[in-house]
Amino acid sequence: MGRPRILILGGTSEARLLAEALAARDDCDVLLSLAGRTEKPATQPVPVRIGGFGGAAALAAFLKAGGHDLLIDATHPFAERISANAAFAAETTGIAAIALRRLEWQRVAGDRWRDVQSIPAAIEALGPSPRHVFLATGRQGAHHAEAAPQHHYLVRSVDPVDPPLALDNVVYILDRGPFTLDGECDLLREHDIDVIVAKNSGGAATYAKIEAARLLGIEVMMVARAPASIVKAVDTVEAALAAIDHLFPPAMKRGV
């Protein structure tokens, strides 16, 4: 075979780093697909397509039409729908697939985590008494806070929450990680935060809020990930590159 054609479903720093590494090797053709939810996505080192595919069957058709040899799901750990679509598309087309999933954060001494299964469950677990809540789940799940209007909310997201939440007590911050421990401590103190709602995303870019909560004795409602898909998963860019080399040995890539 000639140069393998790889479709990366991205939107994470891991996807960008993997694309960067593959671009530097220059022994395969890579297309990076972004959902288009972020208004100003970071610059990428390979060709990019923006927008969804229109479902699992449409993704399968795209893979076949493009002659792709490998699908890499490097989407956010909480992008459950696209991950399920990727697994379906790989299975129905017979195209090889890898999921690149950063490891979950692990509870350590001093953490005050309450494990919850969803953002609505986290909002309910806040209880009836007014609290100062740092809603650190991004804009997609922020509207769930409207079910508990008695609390004061601090909402941080990369892009604006649109439409704004139907709440009297809400402050919005537009910012993109990575965040620092000192910065997160200052933020939590400034807004008198006594509880954080966070997804167990893993990775270093947004871990500082978890460290800050530990340092300040603040409770964290930790939203668990959905069960992993059936696609073979690796947790580092290096492991993904090794898996690609296993699927497409260098001699095959050169067409020898």
Coordinates of N, CA and C in Angstrom, one line a residue:
M1 N 0.8 -1.2 0.0 CA 0.0 0.0 0.0 C 0.9 1.2 0.0
G2 N 0.3 2.4 -0.4 CA 1.0 3.6 -0.3 C 0.9 4.3 1.0
R3 N 1.0 5.6 1.1 CA 0.9 6.3 2.3 C -0.5 6.1 3.0
P4 N -0.5 5.7 4.2 CA -1.8 5.5 4.9 C -2.5 6.9 5.1
R5 N -3.8 6.8 4.9 CA -4.6 8.0 5.1 C -5.3 7.9 6.5
I6 N -5.1 8.9 7.3 CA -5.6 8.9 8.7 C -6.5 10.1 8.9
L7 N -7.7 9.8 9.5 CA -8.6 10.8 9.9 C -8.6 10.9 11.4
I8 N -8.3 12.1 11.9 CA -8.2 12.3 13.4 C -9.5 13.1 13.8
L9 N -10.3 12.6 14.6 CA -11.4 13.4 15.2 C -10.8 14.1 16.4
G10 N -10.7 15.5 16.3 CA -9.9 16.2 17.3 C -10.7 17.1 18.2
G11 N -10.1 18.2 18.6 CA -10.7 19.2 19.5 C -10.0 19.2 20.8
T12 N -8.9 18.3 21.0 CA -8.2 18.3 22.2 C -6.7 18.6 22.0
S13 N -6.0 18.9 23.0 CA -4.5 19.2 22.8 C -3.8 18.0 22.4
E14 N -4.3 16.8 22.8 CA -3.7 15.5 22.4 C -3.8 15.3 20.9
A15 N -5.0 15.7 20.3 CA -5.2 15.6 18.9 C -4.2 16.4 18.1
R16 N -4.0 17.7 18.6 CA -3.1 18.6 18.0 C -1.7 18.1 18.0
L17 N -1.3 17.6 19.2 CA 0.1 17.1 19.4 C 0.3 15.8 18.5
L18 N -0.7 15.0 18.4 CA -0.5 13.8 17.5 C -0.4 14.2 16.1
A19 N -1.3 15.2 15.7 CA -1.2 15.7 14.3 C 0.2 16.3 14.0
E20 N 0.7 17.0 15.0 CA 2.0 17.6 14.8 C 3.1 16.6 14.6
A21 N 3.0 15.5 15.4 CA 4.0 14.4 15.4 C 3.9 13.7 14.0
L22 N 2.7 13.5 13.5 CA 2.6 12.8 12.3 C 3.0 13.7 11.1
A23 N 2.7 15.0 11.2 CA 3.1 15.9 10.2 C 4.6 15.9 10.1
A24 N 5.3 15.9 11.2 CA 6.8 15.9 11.2 C 7.4 14.7 10.6
R25 N 6.7 13.6 10.8 CA 7.2 12.3 10.2 C 7.0 12.2 8.7
D26 N 6.0 12.8 8.2 CA 5.7 12.9 6.8 C 5.7 11.6 6.1
D27 N 5.1 10.6 6.8 CA 4.9 9.3 6.1 C 3.5 8.8 6.0
C28 N 2.6 9.8 6.2 CA 1.1 9.4 6.1 C 0.4 10.7 5.7
D29 N -0.8 10.6 5.3 CA -1.7 11.8 5.0 C -2.7 11.9 6.1
V30 N -2.7 13.0 6.7 CA -3.6 13.2 7.9 C -4.6 14.3 7.6
L31 N -5.8 14.1 8.0 CA -6.9 15.1 8.0 C -7.4 15.2 9.4
L32 N -7.5 16.4 10.0 CA -8.0 16.6 11.3 C -9.4 17.2 11.2
S33 N -10.3 16.5 11.9 CA -11.7 17.0 11.9 C -12.1 17.6 13.2
L34 N -12.6 18.9 13.2 CA -13.0 19.6 14.4 C -14.5 19.8 14.3
A35 N -15.2 19.7 15.5 CA -16.6 19.8 15.5 C -17.1 21.2 15.1
G36 N -16.2 22.2 15.4 CA -16.6 23.6 15.1 C -17.4 24.3 16.2
R37 N -17.3 23.7 17.4 CA -18.0 24.3 18.6 C -17.2 25.5 19.2
T38 N -15.9 25.5 18.9 CA -15.1 26.6 19.4 C -15.0 27.7 18.3
E39 N -15.3 28.9 18.7 CA -15.3 30.0 17.6 C -14.0 30.3 17.0
K40 N -12.9 30.2 17.8 CA -11.6 30.5 17.3 C -10.6 29.3 17.7
P41 N -10.7 28.2 16.9 CA -9.9 27.1 17.3 C -8.4 27.4 17.1
A42 N -7.6 26.7 17.8 CA -6.1 26.9 17.7 C -5.6 26.5 16.3
T43 N -4.5 27.1 15.9 CA -4.0 26.7 14.6 C -3.5 25.3 14.6
Q44 N -3.7 24.5 13.6 CA -3.3 23.1 13.5 C -2.2 22.9 12.5
P45 N -1.4 21.8 12.7 CA -0.3 21.5 11.8 C -0.6 20.7 10.6
V46 N -1.9 20.3 10.4 CA -2.3 19.5 9.2 C -3.6 20.0 8.7
P47 N -4.0 19.6 7.5 CA -5.3 20.0 6.9 C -6.4 19.8 7.9
V48 N -7.4 20.7 7.9 CA -8.5 20.6 8.9 C -9.8 20.7 8.1
R49 N -10.8 19.9 8.6 CA -12.2 20.1 8.2 C -13.0 20.5 9.4
I50 N -13.9 21.4 9.3 CA -14.7 21.9 10.4 C -16.2 21.4 10.2
G51 N -16.8 20.9 11.3 CA -18.2 20.6 11.3 C -18.4 19.1 11.5
G52 N -19.7 18.8 11.9 CA -20.0 17.4 12.2 C -20.2 16.6 10.9
F53 N -20.4 15.3 11.0 CA -20.6 14.5 9.8 C -22.1 14.2 9.5
G54 N -22.9 14.4 10.5 CA -24.3 14.1 10.3 C -24.7 12.7 10.8
G55 N -24.0 12.1 11.8 CA -24.3 10.8 12.3 C -23.3 9.7 11.9
A56 N -23.5 8.6 12.5 CA -22.5 7.5 12.4 C -22.4 7.0 11.0
A57 N -23.6 6.8 10.3 CA -23.5 6.3 8.9 C -22.8 7.2 8.0
A58 N -23.1 8.5 8.2 CA -22.4 9.6 7.4 C -20.9 9.6 7.6
L59 N -20.5 9.4 8.8 CA -19.0 9.3 9.1 C -18.4 8.1 8.4
A60 N -19.2 6.9 8.5 CA -18.7 5.7 7.8 C -18.5 6.0 6.3
A61 N -19.5 6.7 5.7 CA -19.5 7.0 4.3 C -18.3 7.9 4.0
F62 N -18.0 8.9 4.8 CA -16.9 9.8 4.6 C -15.6 9.0 4.7
L63 N -15.4 8.1 5.6 CA -14.2 7.3 5.7 C -14.0 6.5 4.4
K64 N -15.0 5.9 3.9 CA -14.9 5.1 2.7 C -14.6 5.9 1.5
A65 N -15.4 7.0 1.3 CA -15.2 7.9 0.2 C -13.8 8.5 0.1
G66 N -13.2 8.8 1.3 CA -11.9 9.4 1.4 C -10.8 8.4 1.3
G67 N -11.1 7.1 1.3 CA -10.1 6.1 1.2 C -9.2 6.0 2.5
H68 N -9.8 6.3 3.6 CA -9.1 6.4 4.9 C -8.7 4.9 5.3
D69 N -7.5 4.8 5.9 CA -7.1 3.5 6.4 C -7.2 3.4 7.9
L70 N -7.3 4.6 8.6 CA -7.3 4.6 10.1 C -8.1 5.7 10.6
L71 N -8.9 5.5 11.6 CA -9.7 6.5 12.3 C -9.2 6.6 13.7
I72 N -8.8 7.8 14.1 CA -8.3 8.1 15.5 C -9.3 9.0 16.2
D73 N -10.0 8.5 17.2 CA -10.9 9.3 18.0 C -10.1 10.0 19.1
A74 N -9.8 11.2 18.9 CA -9.0 12.0 19.9 C -9.9 13.2 20.4
T75 N -11.2 12.9 20.5 CA -12.1 13.9 20.9 C -12.1 14.0 22.5
H76 N -12.8 15.0 23.0 CA -12.9 15.2 24.5 C -13.4 14.0 25.1
P77 N -12.9 13.6 26.3 CA -13.4 12.4 27.0 C -15.0 12.4 27.3
F78 N -15.6 13.6 27.2 CA -17.0 13.7 27.4 C -17.8 13.9 26.1
A79 N -17.2 13.7 25.0 CA -17.9 13.8 23.7 C -18.4 12.4 23.3
E80 N -19.4 11.9 24.1 CA -19.8 10.5 24.0 C -20.4 10.2 22.7
R81 N -21.2 11.2 22.1 CA -21.9 10.8 20.9 C -21.0 10.6 19.7
I82 N -20.0 11.5 19.6 CA -19.1 11.3 18.4 C -18.2 10.0 18.6
S83 N -17.9 9.7 19.9 CA -17.1 8.5 20.1 C -17.9 7.3 19.8
A84 N -19.2 7.3 20.1 CA -20.1 6.1 19.7 C -20.2 6.1 18.2
N85 N -20.3 7.2 17.6 CA -20.4 7.2 16.1 C -19.1 6.7 15.5
A86 N -18.0 7.1 16.1 CA -16.7 6.6 15.6 C -16.6 5.1 15.7
A87 N -17.0 4.5 16.8 CA -16.9 3.1 17.0 C -17.8 2.4 16.0
F88 N -19.0 2.9 15.7 CA -19.9 2.3 14.8 C -19.3 2.4 13.4
A89 N -18.8 3.5 13.0 CA -18.2 3.7 11.7 C -17.1 2.8 11.4
A90 N -16.2 2.6 12.4 CA -15.1 1.8 12.2 C -15.5 0.3 12.1
E91 N -16.5 -0.1 12.9 CA -17.0 -1.5 12.8 C -17.7 -1.7 11.5
T92 N -18.5 -0.8 11.0 CA -19.2 -1.1 9.8 C -18.4 -1.0 8.5
T93 N -17.3 -0.2 8.5 CA -16.4 -0.1 7.4 C -15.3 -1.1 7.4
G94 N -15.0 -1.6 8.6 CA -13.8 -2.5 8.8 C -12.5 -1.7 8.8
I95 N -12.6 -0.4 9.0 CA -11.4 0.4 9.0 C -10.8 0.4 10.5
A96 N -9.5 0.3 10.6 CA -8.9 0.3 11.9 C -9.2 1.6 12.7
A97 N -9.3 1.4 14.0 CA -9.6 2.6 14.8 C -8.8 2.5 16.1
I98 N -8.5 3.7 16.6 CA -7.8 3.9 17.9 C -8.5 5.1 18.6
A99 N -8.7 4.9 19.9 CA -9.2 6.1 20.7 C -8.0 6.6 21.5
L100 N -7.7 7.9 21.5 CA -6.7 8.5 22.3 C -7.4 9.2 23.4
R101 N -7.2 8.7 24.6 CA -8.0 9.1 25.8 C -7.0 9.4 26.9
R102 N -6.9 10.7 27.3 CA -6.0 10.9 28.5 C -6.6 10.3 29.7
L103 N -5.7 9.9 30.6 CA -6.1 9.3 31.9 C -7.0 10.2 32.7
E104 N -7.9 9.6 33.5 CA -8.7 10.3 34.4 C -7.9 10.8 35.6
W105 N -8.4 11.9 36.2 CA -7.8 12.3 37.4 C -8.1 11.3 38.5
Q106 N -7.2 11.1 39.4 CA -7.4 10.2 40.6 C -7.4 11.0 41.9
R107 N -8.3 10.6 42.7 CA -8.5 11.3 44.0 C -7.2 11.0 44.8
V108 N -6.7 12.1 45.5 CA -5.5 12.0 46.4 C -5.9 12.6 47.7
A109 N -5.0 12.3 48.7 CA -5.3 12.8 50.1 C -5.6 14.3 50.1
G110 N -6.7 14.7 50.8 CA -7.0 16.1 50.9 C -8.1 16.5 49.9
D111 N -8.4 15.6 48.9 CA -9.5 15.9 48.0 C -10.8 15.7 48.6
R112 N -11.8 16.6 48.4 CA -13.2 16.4 48.9 C -14.1 16.3 47.7
W113 N -14.0 15.1 47.1 CA -14.8 14.8 45.9 C -16.1 14.1 46.2
R114 N -17.1 14.5 45.5 CA -18.4 13.7 45.6 C -18.6 13.3 44.1
D115 N -18.6 12.0 43.9 CA -18.7 11.4 42.6 C -20.2 11.5 42.1
V116 N -20.4 12.1 40.9 CA -21.8 12.1 40.4 C -21.7 11.7 38.9
Q117 N -22.9 11.2 38.4 CA -22.9 10.6 37.1 C -23.2 11.6 35.9
S118 N -23.6 12.8 36.3 CA -24.0 13.8 35.2 C -24.0 15.2 35.8
I119 N -24.0 16.2 34.9 CA -24.1 17.6 35.4 C -25.4 17.8 36.1
P120 N -26.6 17.3 35.6 CA -27.8 17.5 36.4 C -27.7 16.9 37.8
A121 N -27.1 15.7 37.9 CA -26.9 15.1 39.2 C -26.1 16.0 40.1
A122 N -25.1 16.6 39.6 CA -24.2 17.5 40.3 C -25.0 18.7 40.8
I123 N -25.8 19.3 40.0 CA -26.6 20.5 40.4 C -27.5 20.1 41.5
E124 N -28.2 18.9 41.4 CA -29.1 18.4 42.4 C -28.4 18.2 43.7
A125 N -27.1 17.7 43.6 CA -26.4 17.4 44.8 C -25.9 18.6 45.6
L126 N -26.0 19.8 45.0 CA -25.6 21.0 45.7 C -26.5 21.3 46.9
G127 N -27.7 20.8 46.8 CA -28.7 20.9 47.9 C -29.5 22.2 47.8
P128 N -30.4 22.4 48.8 CA -31.4 23.5 48.7 C -30.8 24.8 49.2
S129 N -29.8 24.8 50.0 CA -29.3 26.1 50.6 C -28.4 26.8 49.6
P130 N -28.5 28.1 49.5 CA -27.6 28.9 48.5 C -26.2 28.6 48.7
R131 N -25.5 28.3 47.6 CA -24.0 28.1 47.7 C -23.3 28.9 46.6
H132 N -22.0 29.1 46.7 CA -21.3 29.8 45.7 C -20.5 28.7 44.8
V133 N -21.0 28.6 43.6 CA -20.6 27.4 42.8 C -19.8 27.9 41.6
F134 N -18.6 27.2 41.5 CA -17.8 27.4 40.3 C -18.2 26.3 39.3
L135 N -19.0 26.7 38.3 CA -19.4 25.7 37.2 C -18.4 25.7 36.2
A136 N -17.5 24.6 36.3 CA -16.3 24.5 35.4 C -16.5 23.4 34.4
T137 N -17.7 23.4 33.8 CA -18.0 22.3 32.9 C -18.1 22.7 31.4
G138 N -17.7 24.0 31.2 CA -17.8 24.5 29.8 C -19.3 25.0 29.5
R139 N -19.5 25.6 28.4 CA -20.8 26.2 28.1 C -21.8 25.1 27.8
Q140 N -21.4 24.0 27.3 CA -22.4 23.0 26.8 C -23.4 22.5 27.9
G141 N -22.9 22.3 29.1 CA -23.7 21.8 30.2 C -24.2 22.9 31.1
A142 N -23.8 24.2 30.9 CA -24.1 25.2 31.9 C -25.6 25.4 32.1
H143 N -26.5 25.2 31.1 CA -27.9 25.5 31.3 C -28.5 24.6 32.4
H144 N -27.9 23.5 32.7 CA -28.5 22.7 33.8 C -28.6 23.4 35.1
A145 N -27.8 24.5 35.3 CA -27.8 25.2 36.5 C -29.1 25.9 36.7
E146 N -29.9 26.1 35.7 CA -31.2 26.8 35.8 C -32.1 26.0 36.7
A147 N -31.9 24.8 36.9 CA -32.7 23.9 37.7 C -32.6 24.3 39.2
A148 N -31.5 25.0 39.5 CA -31.3 25.4 40.9 C -30.9 26.8 41.0
P149 N -31.8 27.7 40.9 CA -31.5 29.2 40.8 C -31.2 29.8 42.1
Q150 N -31.2 29.1 43.2 CA -30.9 29.7 44.5 C -29.4 29.9 44.7
H151 N -28.6 29.3 43.9 CA -27.1 29.4 44.1 C -26.6 30.6 43.3
H152 N -25.4 31.0 43.7 CA -24.6 32.0 43.0 C -23.6 31.2 42.1
Y153 N -23.6 31.5 40.8 CA -22.7 30.7 39.9 C -21.6 31.5 39.2
L154 N -20.5 30.9 39.2 CA -19.4 31.5 38.4 C -19.2 30.5 37.2
V155 N -19.4 30.9 36.0 CA -19.3 30.0 34.8 C -18.1 30.4 33.9
R156 N -17.2 29.5 33.7 CA -16.1 29.8 32.9 C -16.1 28.9 31.6
S157 N -15.9 29.5 30.5 CA -16.0 28.8 29.2 C -15.1 29.5 28.2
V158 N -14.7 28.8 27.1 CA -13.9 29.3 26.1 C -14.7 30.3 25.2
D159 N -16.0 30.0 24.9 CA -16.9 30.9 24.2 C -18.1 31.3 25.0
P160 N -18.7 32.3 24.7 CA -19.9 32.8 25.5 C -21.0 31.8 25.6
V161 N -21.6 31.7 26.8 CA -22.8 30.9 27.0 C -24.0 31.6 26.3
D162 N -24.5 31.0 25.3 CA -25.6 31.6 24.4 C -26.7 30.6 24.2
P163 N -27.9 31.0 24.6 CA -28.3 32.2 25.3 C -27.8 32.2 26.7
P164 N -27.7 33.4 27.3 CA -27.3 33.5 28.7 C -28.2 32.7 29.6
L165 N -27.7 32.3 30.8 CA -28.6 31.5 31.7 C -29.7 32.4 32.3
A166 N -30.8 31.7 32.4 CA -32.0 32.4 33.1 C -31.8 32.4 34.6
L167 N -30.8 33.1 35.1 CA -30.4 33.1 36.5 C -30.1 34.5 36.9
D168 N -30.5 34.8 38.2 CA -30.2 36.2 38.7 C -28.8 36.3 39.1
N169 N -28.2 35.3 39.7 CA -26.8 35.4 40.3 C -25.8 34.5 39.5
V170 N -25.3 35.1 38.4 CA -24.3 34.4 37.6 C -23.3 35.4 37.0
V171 N -22.0 34.9 37.1 CA -20.9 35.7 36.6 C -20.2 34.9 35.5
Y172 N -19.9 35.4 34.4 CA -19.3 34.7 33.3 C -17.8 35.1 33.1
I173 N -17.0 34.1 32.9 CA -15.6 34.4 32.6 C -15.2 33.6 31.3
L174 N -14.7 34.4 30.3 CA -14.2 33.7 29.1 C -12.7 33.5 29.2
D175 N -12.3 32.3 29.2 CA -10.9 32.0 29.3 C -10.6 30.6 28.8
R176 N -9.4 30.4 28.4 CA -8.9 29.1 27.9 C -7.7 28.6 28.6
G177 N -7.6 27.3 29.1 CA -6.5 26.8 29.8 C -5.3 26.8 28.9
P178 N -4.1 26.5 29.4 CA -3.9 25.9 30.8 C -4.0 27.0 31.8
F179 N -4.4 26.6 33.0 CA -4.6 27.5 34.2 C -3.5 27.2 35.2
T180 N -3.2 28.2 36.0 CA -2.2 28.1 37.1 C -2.8 27.9 38.4
L181 N -2.1 27.2 39.3 CA -2.6 27.0 40.7 C -2.8 28.3 41.4
D182 N -1.9 29.3 41.3 CA -2.1 30.6 42.0 C -3.3 31.3 41.4
G183 N -3.4 31.3 40.1 CA -4.6 31.9 39.4 C -5.9 31.3 39.9
E184 N -5.9 30.0 40.0 CA -7.2 29.3 40.4 C -7.5 29.6 41.8
C185 N -6.5 29.6 42.7 CA -6.7 30.0 44.1 C -7.3 31.4 44.2
D186 N -6.7 32.3 43.5 CA -7.2 33.7 43.5 C -8.6 33.8 43.1
L187 N -9.0 33.1 42.0 CA -10.3 33.1 41.4 C -11.3 32.5 42.5
L188 N -11.0 31.4 43.1 CA -11.9 30.8 44.0 C -12.1 31.7 45.3
R189 N -11.1 32.3 45.7 CA -11.2 33.2 46.9 C -12.0 34.5 46.5
E190 N -11.7 35.0 45.3 CA -12.4 36.3 44.9 C -13.9 36.1 44.8
H191 N -14.3 34.9 44.4 CA -15.8 34.7 44.3 C -16.4 33.9 45.4
D192 N -15.6 33.7 46.5 CA -16.1 33.0 47.7 C -16.7 31.6 47.3
I193 N -16.0 30.9 46.4 CA -16.5 29.6 46.0 C -16.4 28.6 47.1
D194 N -17.5 27.9 47.3 CA -17.4 26.8 48.3 C -17.7 25.4 47.7
V195 N -18.0 25.4 46.4 CA -18.1 24.1 45.7 C -17.8 24.3 44.2
I196 N -17.2 23.3 43.6 CA -16.9 23.3 42.2 C -17.6 22.1 41.5
V197 N -18.2 22.4 40.4 CA -18.7 21.3 39.5 C -17.8 21.1 38.4
A198 N -17.2 19.9 38.3 CA -16.2 19.7 37.3 C -16.4 18.3 36.6
K199 N -16.0 18.2 35.4 CA -16.0 16.9 34.7 C -14.6 16.3 34.9
N200 N -14.6 15.0 35.0 CA -13.3 14.3 35.2 C -12.6 14.1 33.8
S201 N -12.1 15.3 33.3 CA -11.6 15.3 32.0 C -10.2 14.7 31.9
G202 N -9.4 14.8 33.0 CA -8.0 14.4 33.0 C -7.2 15.4 32.3
G203 N -5.9 15.2 32.3 CA -4.9 16.1 31.7 C -4.5 17.2 32.6
A204 N -3.5 17.9 32.2 CA -2.8 18.9 33.0 C -3.4 20.3 32.8
A205 N -4.0 20.6 31.7 CA -4.4 22.0 31.3 C -5.4 22.6 32.3
T206 N -6.3 21.8 32.9 CA -7.4 22.3 33.7 C -7.3 21.7 35.1
Y207 N -6.2 21.0 35.5 CA -6.1 20.3 36.8 C -5.9 21.3 37.9
A208 N -5.4 22.5 37.6 CA -5.1 23.5 38.7 C -6.3 23.8 39.6
K209 N -7.5 23.8 39.0 CA -8.7 24.0 39.8 C -8.9 22.9 40.9
I210 N -8.6 21.7 40.5 CA -8.7 20.6 41.4 C -7.7 20.7 42.5
E211 N -6.4 21.1 42.2 CA -5.4 21.3 43.2 C -5.8 22.5 44.1
A212 N -6.3 23.5 43.5 CA -6.7 24.7 44.3 C -7.8 24.3 45.3
A213 N -8.8 23.5 44.8 CA -9.9 23.1 45.7 C -9.3 22.3 46.9
R214 N -8.3 21.4 46.6 CA -7.7 20.6 47.7 C -7.0 21.5 48.7
L215 N -6.3 22.5 48.2 CA -5.5 23.4 49.0 C -6.5 24.3 49.9
L216 N -7.6 24.7 49.3 CA -8.6 25.5 50.1 C -9.7 24.8 50.8
G217 N -9.7 23.5 50.7 CA -10.7 22.6 51.4 C -12.1 22.7 50.7
I218 N -12.1 23.0 49.4 CA -13.4 23.2 48.7 C -13.9 21.8 48.2
E219 N -15.2 21.6 48.3 CA -15.8 20.4 47.8 C -15.9 20.4 46.2
V220 N -15.7 19.3 45.6 CA -15.8 19.1 44.2 C -16.8 18.1 43.8
M221 N -17.8 18.5 43.1 CA -18.8 17.5 42.5 C -18.1 17.0 41.2
M222 N -17.6 15.8 41.2 CA -16.8 15.3 40.1 C -17.7 14.4 39.2
V223 N -17.9 14.9 38.0 CA -18.8 14.2 37.0 C -18.0 13.1 36.4
A224 N -18.5 11.9 36.5 CA -17.7 10.7 36.0 C -17.9 10.6 34.4
R225 N -16.9 10.0 33.8 CA -17.0 9.8 32.4 C -18.0 8.6 32.1
A226 N -18.6 8.6 30.9 CA -19.4 7.5 30.5 C -18.5 6.3 30.2
P227 N -19.0 5.1 30.2 CA -18.2 3.9 29.9 C -17.5 4.1 28.6
A228 N -16.3 3.6 28.5 CA -15.5 3.7 27.3 C -16.1 2.9 26.1
S229 N -15.9 3.4 24.9 CA -16.4 2.7 23.7 C -15.6 1.4 23.5
I230 N -16.0 0.6 22.5 CA -15.3 -0.7 22.3 C -14.0 -0.5 21.5
V231 N -13.7 0.7 21.1 CA -12.5 1.0 20.3 C -11.2 0.8 21.2
K232 N -10.2 0.2 20.7 CA -8.9 0.1 21.4 C -8.4 1.5 21.8
A233 N -8.1 1.6 23.1 CA -7.8 3.0 23.6 C -6.3 3.0 24.1
V234 N -5.7 4.1 23.8 CA -4.3 4.4 24.3 C -4.4 5.8 25.1
D235 N -3.5 6.0 26.0 CA -3.7 7.2 26.8 C -2.6 8.3 26.6
T236 N -1.7 8.1 25.7 CA -0.7 9.1 25.4 C -0.4 9.2 23.9
V237 N 0.1 10.3 23.4 CA 0.4 10.5 22.0 C 1.5 9.5 21.6
E238 N 2.4 9.2 22.5 CA 3.5 8.2 22.1 C 2.9 6.9 21.9
A239 N 1.9 6.5 22.7 CA 1.3 5.2 22.6 C 0.5 5.1 21.3
A240 N -0.1 6.2 20.9 CA -0.9 6.3 19.6 C 0.1 6.1 18.4
L241 N 1.3 6.8 18.5 CA 2.2 6.7 17.4 C 2.7 5.2 17.3
A242 N 2.9 4.6 18.4 CA 3.4 3.2 18.4 C 2.3 2.3 17.8
A243 N 1.1 2.6 18.2 CA -0.1 1.8 17.6 C -0.1 2.0 16.1
I244 N 0.1 3.2 15.6 CA 0.1 3.5 14.2 C 1.2 2.7 13.5
D245 N 2.4 2.7 14.1 CA 3.5 1.9 13.5 C 3.2 0.4 13.5
H246 N 2.5 -0.1 14.5 CA 2.1 -1.5 14.5 C 1.2 -1.8 13.4
L247 N 0.2 -0.9 13.1 CA -0.7 -1.1 12.0 C -0.1 -0.9 10.7
F248 N 0.8 0.0 10.6 CA 1.4 0.4 9.3 C 2.9 0.4 9.4
P249 N 3.6 -0.8 9.4 CA 5.0 -0.8 9.5 C 5.7 0.1 8.5
P250 N 6.8 0.6 8.9 CA 7.5 1.6 8.0 C 7.7 1.1 6.6
A251 N 8.0 -0.2 6.4 CA 8.2 -0.7 5.1 C 7.0 -0.6 4.2
M252 N 5.8 -0.8 4.8 CA 4.6 -0.6 4.1 C 4.3 0.8 3.7
K253 N 4.7 1.7 4.6 CA 4.5 3.1 4.4 C 5.3 3.6 3.2
R254 N 6.5 3.1 3.0 CA 7.4 3.5 1.9 C 6.9 2.8 0.6
G255 N 6.0 1.8 0.7 CA 5.6 1.1 -0.5 C 6.6 0.1 -0.9
V256 N 7.5 -0.4 0.0 CA 8.5 -1.3 -0.3 C 7.9 -2.7 -0.5

